[in-house]
mmCIF file of C-alpha atoms in Angstrom:
data_model
loop_
_atom_site.group_PDB
_atom_site.id
_atom_site.type_symbol
_atom_site.label_atom_id
_atom_site.label_comp_id
_atom_site.label_asym_id
_atom_site.label_seq_id
_atom_site.Cartn_x
_atom_site.Cartn_y
_atom_site.Cartn_z
ATOM 1 C CA MET A 10 15.279 -0.553 37.976
ATOM 2 C CA ALA A 11 15.814 0.682 34.412
ATOM 3 C CA HIS A 12 14.433 -2.631 33.158
ATOM 4 C CA ALA A 13 11.417 -2.346 35.476
ATOM 5 C CA MET A 14 10.720 1.158 34.173
ATOM 6 C CA ALA A 15 10.955 -0.001 30.563
ATOM 7 C CA LEU A 16 8.437 -2.733 31.383
ATOM 8 C CA GLY A 17 6.136 -0.231 33.072
ATOM 9 C CA ARG A 18 6.106 1.973 29.992
ATOM 10 C CA ARG A 19 4.671 -0.954 28.014
ATOM 11 C CA GLY A 20 1.457 -0.398 29.942
ATOM 12 C CA MET A 21 1.139 3.323 29.209
ATOM 13 C CA GLY A 22 -2.258 4.019 27.692
ATOM 14 C CA GLN A 23 -3.568 0.635 28.805
ATOM 15 C CA THR A 24 -3.902 0.818 32.590
ATOM 16 C CA TRP A 25 -5.905 3.957 33.447
ATOM 17 C CA PRO A 26 -7.012 4.959 36.029
ATOM 18 C CA ASN A 27 -4.163 2.939 37.564
ATOM 19 C CA PRO A 28 -0.505 3.875 37.069
ATOM 20 C CA ALA A 29 1.580 1.913 34.556
ATOM 21 C CA VAL A 30 3.993 0.088 36.878
ATOM 22 C CA GLY A 31 6.819 -2.324 36.110
ATOM 23 C CA CYS A 32 8.325 -4.955 38.396
ATOM 24 C CA VAL A 33 11.460 -7.115 38.184
ATOM 25 C CA ILE A 34 12.270 -9.809 40.765
ATOM 26 C CA VAL A 35 15.944 -10.786 41.142
ATOM 27 C CA ARG A 36 17.419 -13.653 43.115
ATOM 28 C CA ASP A 37 21.135 -14.510 43.245
ATOM 29 C CA GLY A 38 21.827 -12.084 40.406
ATOM 30 C CA ARG A 39 19.260 -13.657 38.075
ATOM 31 C CA ILE A 40 15.870 -12.328 36.986
ATOM 32 C CA VAL A 41 13.256 -14.849 38.126
ATOM 33 C CA GLY A 42 10.123 -12.802 37.507
ATOM 34 C CA ARG A 43 9.014 -9.676 35.722
ATOM 35 C CA GLY A 44 5.780 -7.985 34.762
ATOM 36 C CA TRP A 45 3.872 -4.779 34.187
ATOM 37 C CA THR A 46 0.360 -3.595 35.009
ATOM 38 C CA GLN A 47 -2.054 -5.262 32.629
ATOM 39 C CA PRO A 48 -4.773 -3.626 30.478
ATOM 40 C CA GLY A 49 -7.541 -2.157 32.584
ATOM 41 C CA GLY A 50 -5.210 -1.883 35.573
ATOM 42 C CA ARG A 51 -5.375 -5.501 36.784
ATOM 43 C CA PRO A 52 -3.453 -7.534 37.664
ATOM 44 C CA HIS A 53 -0.778 -5.252 39.041
ATOM 45 C CA ALA A 54 2.856 -5.535 37.978
ATOM 46 C CA GLU A 55 3.926 -7.120 41.282
ATOM 47 C CA ARG A 56 1.314 -9.863 40.988
ATOM 48 C CA VAL A 57 2.388 -10.698 37.433
ATOM 49 C CA ALA A 58 6.068 -10.842 38.418
ATOM 50 C CA LEU A 59 5.378 -12.909 41.547
ATOM 51 C CA ASP A 60 3.345 -15.425 39.569
ATOM 52 C CA MET A 61 6.240 -15.825 37.150
ATOM 53 C CA ALA A 62 8.794 -16.194 39.946
ATOM 54 C CA GLY A 63 6.849 -18.698 42.003
ATOM 55 C CA GLU A 64 8.936 -20.151 44.850
ATOM 56 C CA ALA A 65 12.024 -18.390 43.509
ATOM 57 C CA ALA A 66 10.595 -15.148 44.932
ATOM 58 C CA ARG A 67 11.479 -16.273 48.472
ATOM 59 C CA GLY A 68 14.520 -14.306 49.612
ATOM 60 C CA ALA A 69 14.612 -12.274 46.384
ATOM 61 C CA THR A 70 14.667 -8.532 45.689
ATOM 62 C CA ALA A 71 11.741 -6.859 43.933
ATOM 63 C CA TYR A 72 12.400 -3.725 41.876
ATOM 64 C CA VAL A 73 9.106 -1.839 41.521
ATOM 65 C CA THR A 74 8.644 1.528 39.793
ATOM 66 C CA LEU A 75 6.164 2.844 42.389
ATOM 67 C CA GLU A 76 5.400 2.128 46.018
ATOM 68 C CA PRO A 77 3.406 -1.140 46.216
ATOM 69 C CA CYS A 78 -0.267 -0.498 46.888
ATOM 70 C CA ALA A 79 -1.602 -0.906 50.412
ATOM 71 C CA HIS A 80 -5.359 -0.882 49.876
ATOM 72 C CA HIS A 81 -7.856 -3.634 49.162
ATOM 73 C CA GLY A 82 -9.502 -3.245 45.763
ATOM 74 C CA GLN A 83 -10.406 -5.960 43.307
ATOM 75 C CA THR A 84 -7.350 -7.817 44.618
ATOM 76 C CA PRO A 85 -5.418 -7.826 47.925
ATOM 77 C CA PRO A 86 -2.731 -5.143 48.299
ATOM 78 C CA CYS A 87 0.599 -5.762 46.586
ATOM 79 C CA CYS A 88 2.582 -5.039 49.739
ATOM 80 C CA MET A 89 0.842 -8.007 51.358
ATOM 81 C CA ALA A 90 1.461 -10.206 48.307
ATOM 82 C CA LEU A 91 5.174 -9.385 48.391
ATOM 83 C CA VAL A 92 5.406 -10.307 52.076
ATOM 84 C CA GLU A 93 3.475 -13.540 51.603
ATOM 85 C CA ALA A 94 5.777 -14.516 48.711
ATOM 86 C CA GLY A 95 8.825 -14.144 50.945
ATOM 87 C CA ILE A 96 10.404 -11.144 49.199
ATOM 88 C CA ALA A 97 13.363 -10.009 51.305
ATOM 89 C CA ARG A 98 13.944 -6.554 49.812
ATOM 90 C CA VAL A 99 11.922 -4.037 47.827
ATOM 91 C CA VAL A 100 13.556 -1.257 45.797
ATOM 92 C CA ALA A 101 11.180 1.510 44.693
ATOM 93 C CA PRO A 102 11.980 5.010 43.437
ATOM 94 C CA ILE A 103 9.116 7.020 44.926
ATOM 95 C CA ALA A 104 6.086 6.833 47.167
ATOM 96 C CA ASP A 105 2.560 6.632 45.774
ATOM 97 C CA SER A 106 0.776 9.897 46.634
ATOM 98 C CA ASP A 107 -2.645 8.235 46.360
ATOM 99 C CA PRO A 108 -4.087 8.819 49.861
ATOM 100 C CA ARG A 109 -5.010 5.119 50.008
ATOM 101 C CA VAL A 110 -1.287 4.323 49.870
ATOM 102 C CA ASP A 111 1.001 7.326 50.563
ATOM 103 C CA GLY A 112 3.720 5.522 52.514
ATOM 104 C CA GLN A 113 1.520 2.792 53.954
ATOM 105 C CA GLY A 114 2.873 0.220 51.498
ATOM 106 C CA PHE A 115 6.450 0.903 52.594
ATOM 107 C CA GLU A 116 5.382 0.887 56.232
ATOM 108 C CA TYR A 117 3.700 -2.511 55.880
ATOM 109 C CA LEU A 118 6.765 -4.000 54.201
ATOM 110 C CA ARG A 119 9.166 -2.723 56.867
ATOM 111 C CA LYS A 120 6.831 -3.845 59.645
ATOM 112 C CA HIS A 121 7.013 -7.369 58.241
ATOM 113 C CA GLY A 122 10.777 -7.485 57.991
ATOM 114 C CA VAL A 123 11.234 -6.490 54.331
ATOM 115 C CA VAL A 124 14.173 -4.167 53.641
ATOM 116 C CA VAL A 125 12.950 -1.125 51.699
ATOM 117 C CA THR A 126 15.235 1.039 49.563
ATOM 118 C CA THR A 127 13.816 4.199 47.970
ATOM 119 C CA GLY A 128 15.064 6.955 45.654
ATOM 120 C CA VAL A 129 16.567 4.756 42.931
ATOM 121 C CA GLY A 130 15.560 6.238 39.568
ATOM 122 C CA ALA A 131 13.245 8.767 41.214
ATOM 123 C CA ASP A 132 13.464 11.425 38.481
ATOM 124 C CA GLN A 133 12.514 8.998 35.706
ATOM 125 C CA ALA A 134 9.736 7.491 37.803
ATOM 126 C CA LEU A 135 8.271 10.940 38.433
ATOM 127 C CA MET A 136 8.131 11.489 34.672
ATOM 128 C CA ASP A 137 6.705 8.057 33.899
ATOM 129 C CA HIS A 138 3.926 8.511 36.478
ATOM 130 C CA ALA A 139 3.411 12.247 35.903
ATOM 131 C CA GLY A 140 -0.125 11.820 34.564
ATOM 132 C CA PHE A 141 -1.156 9.648 37.501
ATOM 133 C CA PHE A 142 0.217 12.216 39.959
ATOM 134 C CA LEU A 143 -1.336 15.182 38.092
ATOM 135 C CA ARG A 144 -4.734 13.541 38.309
ATOM 136 C CA LEU A 145 -4.281 13.105 42.062
ATOM 137 C CA SER A 146 -2.955 16.627 42.726
ATOM 138 C CA GLN A 147 -4.780 18.788 40.156
ATOM 139 C CA GLY A 148 -7.623 16.558 39.038
ATOM 140 C CA ARG A 149 -6.490 16.625 35.408
ATOM 141 C CA PRO A 150 -4.518 14.323 33.106
ATOM 142 C CA TRP A 151 -1.092 14.955 31.581
ATOM 143 C CA VAL A 152 -1.534 16.666 28.203
ATOM 144 C CA THR A 153 0.705 15.985 25.221
ATOM 145 C CA LEU A 154 0.098 18.282 22.250
ATOM 146 C CA LYS A 155 1.082 17.110 18.766
ATOM 147 C CA LEU A 156 1.646 19.563 15.939
ATOM 148 C CA ALA A 157 2.450 18.384 12.388
ATOM 149 C CA MET A 158 3.451 21.531 10.555
ATOM 150 C CA THR A 159 5.343 22.980 7.643
ATOM 151 C CA VAL A 160 8.530 24.935 8.242
ATOM 152 C CA ASP A 161 6.426 28.104 8.309
ATOM 153 C CA GLY A 162 4.076 26.736 10.965
ATOM 154 C CA ARG A 163 1.066 25.792 8.830
ATOM 155 C CA ILE A 164 -1.106 22.709 9.324
ATOM 156 C CA ALA A 165 -3.226 23.009 6.160
ATOM 157 C CA THR A 166 -3.514 24.932 2.918
ATOM 158 C CA ALA A 167 -5.887 27.854 2.491
ATOM 159 C CA THR A 168 -8.526 25.368 1.242
ATOM 160 C CA GLY A 169 -8.057 23.122 4.302
ATOM 161 C CA GLU A 170 -6.011 20.343 2.665
ATOM 162 C CA SER A 171 -3.740 18.750 5.277
ATOM 163 C CA GLN A 172 -3.205 15.078 4.343
ATOM 164 C CA TRP A 173 -0.386 14.567 4.356
ATOM 165 C CA ILE A 174 2.031 17.274 5.481
ATOM 166 C CA THR A 175 4.396 14.823 7.169
ATOM 167 C CA GLY A 176 5.555 11.458 5.840
ATOM 168 C CA PRO A 177 4.755 7.848 6.791
ATOM 169 C CA THR A 178 7.567 7.533 9.374
ATOM 170 C CA ALA A 179 6.263 10.548 11.284
ATOM 171 C CA ARG A 180 2.714 9.245 11.048
ATOM 172 C CA ARG A 181 3.787 5.924 12.525
ATOM 173 C CA ALA A 182 5.422 7.834 15.384
ATOM 174 C CA VAL A 183 2.081 9.554 15.970
ATOM 175 C CA HIS A 184 0.353 6.172 16.228
ATOM 176 C CA ALA A 185 2.938 5.153 18.824
ATOM 177 C CA LEU A 186 2.122 8.302 20.774
ATOM 178 C CA ARG A 187 -1.584 7.532 20.584
ATOM 179 C CA ALA A 188 -0.847 4.047 21.905
ATOM 180 C CA SER A 189 0.943 5.432 24.970
ATOM 181 C CA HIS A 190 -1.950 7.679 26.021
ATOM 182 C CA ASP A 191 -5.335 6.949 27.565
ATOM 183 C CA ALA A 192 -7.183 9.213 25.148
ATOM 184 C CA VAL A 193 -6.771 11.054 21.845
ATOM 185 C CA MET A 194 -8.432 14.458 21.709
ATOM 186 C CA VAL A 195 -9.364 16.828 18.867
ATOM 187 C CA GLY A 196 -11.502 19.895 18.451
ATOM 188 C CA ALA A 197 -14.732 19.943 16.465
ATOM 189 C CA GLY A 198 -13.084 21.744 13.541
ATOM 190 C CA THR A 199 -10.493 18.999 13.082
ATOM 191 C CA ALA A 200 -13.167 16.314 13.427
ATOM 192 C CA ARG A 201 -15.191 17.979 10.662
ATOM 193 C CA ALA A 202 -12.335 18.825 8.311
ATOM 194 C CA ASP A 203 -10.272 15.621 8.537
ATOM 195 C CA ASP A 204 -12.918 13.001 9.403
ATOM 196 C CA PRO A 205 -10.283 11.075 11.398
ATOM 197 C CA GLN A 206 -10.569 7.659 13.054
ATOM 198 C CA LEU A 207 -8.175 8.539 15.927
ATOM 199 C CA THR A 208 -7.409 4.865 16.513
ATOM 200 C CA VAL A 209 -4.042 3.155 16.954
ATOM 201 C CA ARG A 210 -3.122 1.194 13.850
ATOM 202 C CA GLY A 211 -0.109 -0.932 13.037
ATOM 203 C CA PHE A 212 0.640 -2.032 16.625
ATOM 204 C CA GLY A 213 -1.376 -5.235 16.874
ATOM 205 C CA ALA A 214 -4.386 -5.957 19.049
ATOM 206 C CA ARG A 215 -4.574 -3.594 22.014
ATOM 207 C CA ARG A 216 -6.914 -1.550 24.142
ATOM 208 C CA GLN A 217 -7.741 1.477 21.998
ATOM 209 C CA PRO A 218 -7.531 4.968 23.500
ATOM 210 C CA VAL A 219 -10.731 6.833 24.178
ATOM 211 C CA ARG A 220 -11.511 9.289 21.352
ATOM 212 C CA VAL A 221 -12.467 12.712 22.737
ATOM 213 C CA ILE A 222 -14.090 15.474 20.687
ATOM 214 C CA VAL A 223 -14.234 18.939 22.221
ATOM 215 C CA SER A 224 -17.322 20.506 20.670
ATOM 216 C CA ARG A 225 -19.364 23.157 22.425
ATOM 217 C CA LEU A 226 -22.402 22.554 20.196
ATOM 218 C CA ILE A 227 -21.648 18.935 19.181
ATOM 219 C CA ASP A 228 -21.674 20.136 15.575
ATOM 220 C CA VAL A 229 -19.846 17.120 14.137
ATOM 221 C CA PRO A 230 -21.487 15.030 11.385
ATOM 222 C CA LEU A 231 -23.248 11.912 12.606
ATOM 223 C CA MET A 232 -22.009 10.159 9.467
ATOM 224 C CA SER A 233 -18.350 10.746 10.356
ATOM 225 C CA GLN A 234 -15.929 7.875 10.959
ATOM 226 C CA LEU A 235 -15.817 8.782 14.655
ATOM 227 C CA ALA A 236 -19.589 8.580 14.977
ATOM 228 C CA GLN A 237 -19.948 5.380 12.973
ATOM 229 C CA SER A 238 -17.388 3.550 15.153
ATOM 230 C CA ALA A 239 -18.651 4.803 18.532
ATOM 231 C CA ARG A 240 -19.870 1.359 19.596
ATOM 232 C CA GLU A 241 -16.564 -0.317 18.723
ATOM 233 C CA VAL A 242 -14.112 2.240 20.145
ATOM 234 C CA PRO A 243 -15.050 4.582 23.030
ATOM 235 C CA LEU A 244 -16.061 8.066 21.920
ATOM 236 C CA TRP A 245 -16.600 10.893 24.398
ATOM 237 C CA LEU A 246 -17.936 14.356 23.523
ATOM 238 C CA CYS A 247 -17.109 17.313 25.756
ATOM 239 C CA HIS A 248 -19.862 19.846 25.096
ATOM 240 C CA GLY A 249 -21.414 23.010 26.458
ATOM 241 C CA PRO A 250 -24.861 23.372 28.068
ATOM 242 C CA GLU A 251 -26.304 24.925 24.915
ATOM 243 C CA ALA A 252 -25.854 21.789 22.812
ATOM 244 C CA ARG A 253 -29.279 20.871 21.436
ATOM 245 C CA SER A 254 -31.063 18.042 23.217
ATOM 246 C CA GLU A 255 -31.894 16.242 19.964
ATOM 247 C CA LEU A 256 -28.202 16.176 19.053
ATOM 248 C CA ARG A 257 -27.275 14.872 22.497
ATOM 249 C CA SER A 258 -29.863 12.130 22.164
ATOM 250 C CA ALA A 259 -28.642 11.224 18.680
ATOM 251 C CA TRP A 260 -25.032 10.870 19.789
ATOM 252 C CA GLU A 261 -25.978 8.837 22.829
ATOM 253 C CA GLY A 262 -28.120 6.673 20.582
ATOM 254 C CA ILE A 263 -25.097 5.634 18.502
ATOM 255 C CA GLY A 264 -23.016 4.771 21.566
ATOM 256 C CA ALA A 265 -21.119 7.995 22.336
ATOM 257 C CA ARG A 266 -20.696 9.278 25.868
ATOM 258 C CA LEU A 267 -21.525 12.921 26.547
ATOM 259 C CA LEU A 268 -19.643 14.975 29.138
ATOM 260 C CA PRO A 269 -21.096 18.434 29.858
ATOM 261 C CA CYS A 270 -18.408 21.049 30.521
ATOM 262 C CA GLN A 271 -18.298 24.609 31.809
ATOM 263 C CA ILE A 272 -18.105 27.536 29.389
ATOM 264 C CA ALA A 273 -15.740 30.498 29.786
ATOM 265 C CA GLY A 274 -15.519 33.372 27.309
ATOM 266 C CA GLY A 275 -17.943 31.665 24.927
ATOM 267 C CA ARG A 276 -15.835 28.502 24.704
ATOM 268 C CA ILE A 277 -15.419 25.310 26.681
ATOM 269 C CA ASP A 278 -13.214 26.051 29.684
ATOM 270 C CA PRO A 279 -10.090 23.949 29.028
ATOM 271 C CA LEU A 280 -9.139 23.362 32.670
ATOM 272 C CA ALA A 281 -12.678 22.398 33.662
ATOM 273 C CA MET A 282 -12.832 20.120 30.619
ATOM 274 C CA LEU A 283 -9.581 18.363 31.551
ATOM 275 C CA GLN A 284 -10.736 17.986 35.141
ATOM 276 C CA THR A 285 -13.909 16.373 33.831
ATOM 277 C CA LEU A 286 -11.749 13.891 31.921
ATOM 278 C CA GLY A 287 -9.627 13.352 35.025
ATOM 279 C CA ALA A 288 -12.728 12.589 37.053
ATOM 280 C CA GLU A 289 -13.482 9.845 34.515
ATOM 281 C CA GLY A 290 -10.096 8.244 35.217
ATOM 282 C CA LEU A 291 -7.921 9.537 32.376
ATOM 283 C CA THR A 292 -4.286 10.173 33.282
ATOM 284 C CA ARG A 293 -2.683 10.874 29.855
ATOM 285 C CA VAL A 294 -4.358 12.726 26.971
ATOM 286 C CA PHE A 295 -2.854 13.156 23.500
ATOM 287 C CA CYS A 296 -4.198 16.257 21.767
ATOM 288 C CA GLU A 297 -3.980 16.338 17.968
ATOM 289 C CA GLY A 298 -5.462 19.821 17.468
ATOM 290 C CA GLY A 299 -6.661 21.785 15.704
ATOM 291 C CA GLY A 300 -5.341 25.255 16.046
ATOM 292 C CA GLN A 301 -8.083 26.690 18.274
ATOM 293 C CA LEU A 302 -7.941 23.841 20.789
ATOM 294 C CA ALA A 303 -4.135 23.915 20.785
ATOM 295 C CA GLY A 304 -4.173 27.667 21.378
ATOM 296 C CA SER A 305 -6.667 27.370 24.218
ATOM 297 C CA LEU A 306 -4.594 24.734 26.001
ATOM 298 C CA LEU A 307 -1.388 26.713 25.548
ATOM 299 C CA LEU A 308 -3.008 29.963 26.645
ATOM 300 C CA HIS A 309 -4.110 28.368 29.908
ATOM 301 C CA ASP A 310 -0.725 26.676 30.533
ATOM 302 C CA LEU A 311 -2.211 23.191 30.222
ATOM 303 C CA VAL A 312 0.228 21.616 27.746
ATOM 304 C CA ASP A 313 2.782 19.495 29.572
ATOM 305 C CA GLU A 314 4.664 18.201 26.539
ATOM 306 C CA LEU A 315 4.869 19.235 22.879
ATOM 307 C CA HIS A 316 5.739 16.933 19.974
ATOM 308 C CA VAL A 317 6.288 19.095 16.913
ATOM 309 C CA PHE A 318 6.742 17.282 13.597
ATOM 310 C CA THR A 319 8.154 19.652 10.970
ATOM 311 C CA ALA A 320 8.005 18.915 7.242
ATOM 312 C CA GLY A 321 10.240 20.466 4.642
ATOM 313 C CA MET A 322 7.571 22.465 2.864
ATOM 314 C CA ALA A 323 6.080 25.950 3.094
ATOM 315 C CA LEU A 324 2.464 26.996 2.561
ATOM 316 C CA GLY A 325 2.648 30.731 3.127
ATOM 317 C CA ALA A 326 0.582 33.179 5.121
ATOM 318 C CA GLU A 327 -2.711 32.010 3.596
ATOM 319 C CA GLY A 328 -2.283 28.532 5.105
ATOM 320 C CA HIS A 329 -3.956 27.574 8.376
ATOM 321 C CA PRO A 330 -1.695 28.244 11.401
ATOM 322 C CA GLY A 331 -0.855 25.360 13.715
ATOM 323 C CA ILE A 332 -1.840 27.341 16.802
ATOM 324 C CA GLY A 333 -4.790 29.703 17.203
ATOM 325 C CA ALA A 334 -4.637 33.220 18.610
ATOM 326 C CA LEU A 335 -2.891 33.586 21.968
ATOM 327 C CA GLY A 336 -3.102 37.348 22.389
ATOM 328 C CA VAL A 337 0.629 37.625 23.120
ATOM 329 C CA ALA A 338 1.739 41.265 23.022
ATOM 330 C CA HIS A 339 5.171 40.847 24.636
ATOM 331 C CA LEU A 340 7.704 38.032 24.498
ATOM 332 C CA ASP A 341 7.631 37.497 28.251
ATOM 333 C CA GLU A 342 3.918 36.590 27.936
ATOM 334 C CA ALA A 343 4.548 33.701 25.527
ATOM 335 C CA PRO A 344 4.236 30.097 26.738
ATOM 336 C CA ARG A 345 7.743 28.658 27.047
ATOM 337 C CA PHE A 346 9.025 25.116 26.893
ATOM 338 C CA GLU A 347 12.371 23.390 27.391
ATOM 339 C CA LEU A 348 13.830 21.299 24.589
ATOM 340 C CA VAL A 349 14.010 17.602 25.511
ATOM 341 C CA ASP A 350 14.958 15.867 22.270
ATOM 342 C CA VAL A 351 15.344 16.267 18.510
ATOM 343 C CA THR A 352 15.035 13.247 16.196
ATOM 344 C CA ARG A 353 14.686 12.584 12.499
ATOM 345 C CA GLU A 354 11.472 10.835 11.454
ATOM 346 C CA GLY A 355 12.057 9.839 7.837
ATOM 347 C CA GLY A 356 12.117 13.096 5.915
ATOM 348 C CA ASP A 357 10.712 15.092 8.831
ATOM 349 C CA ILE A 358 12.060 16.386 12.149
ATOM 350 C CA ARG A 359 10.502 15.833 15.570
ATOM 351 C CA HIS A 360 11.162 18.265 18.405
ATOM 352 C CA ILE A 361 10.035 17.284 21.902
ATOM 353 C CA TRP A 362 9.482 20.164 24.305
ATOM 354 C CA ARG A 363 8.378 20.030 27.931
ATOM 355 C CA ARG A 364 6.697 22.691 30.012
ATOM 356 C CA LYS A 365 9.152 24.231 32.448
ATOM 357 C CA GLY A 366 8.937 22.538 35.809
ATOM 358 C CA ASN A 367 7.889 19.190 34.291
ATOM 359 C CA GLY A 368 11.307 17.538 34.630
#
């Protein structure tokens, strides 16, 4: 099962709106087939593993990281494919809460004589599929917030200079994080100040994450790198109703997709914005700031995981803070996270924190 989960994680960022599933088929103590959900969500992990196993699948055990699907989509359901291949036993950690499945895959397997074992590796599977389940239950994707800061919590100098606070090893780790998410998101201020590409580089040919700009007025230069590459790599703009029609037309004309969002307190409502992204199929979003967007997400308890890269430098009070105003008057009002891991990334330190209740 651990091997199946490792395979499933290879598909993270590539399979939305489907979950990133892994499958290992074992017969007589030997792996005869393995696979993971392919880019775009098809074919499913079970189909890939069954094709590799061929006739060796008959009488074998399939380890799958999520209940096999039970609904007809672009392909027949995986539970049916497993039965037809002669699989004798299926081991899966958890049920798929998608109402089109939700126990029906297990039921079909048992009805056709397949032994079903559940609960193996359930905690890890819940984490691996957390974004998929959040989209089903709350209509929003999992949100990972990245902060690259100095030891005194600054992300740029007083003049706005920010490249580079952290070193090349940390930056490569950030590209790996981008690669494991469906979308990379920034606020309009970061898009203007840094003129980023927000693509995954250094990991070979792959399906690029959607680039998302949160900009109430769409006040981002049309000559930016994001704008100029909108036809090559998906670019979505979450904007408010007051964005000028000529700007909307201009962005659509260069290939960007516009997503109108609700406004609350003079800013884009972060929950409504994330639910808009969830409705478009996104299950995992990687937010790279800036400070105002980070603060808004934290204020509304919408950050599921924090990756904080800390560099050994200080910029002082005049530097730009990594997180915007939260209005915290008392310590018990502050957003709190549980420490998951601490690693060294070259000359920098990465802390991984998870929102309490997220495993």
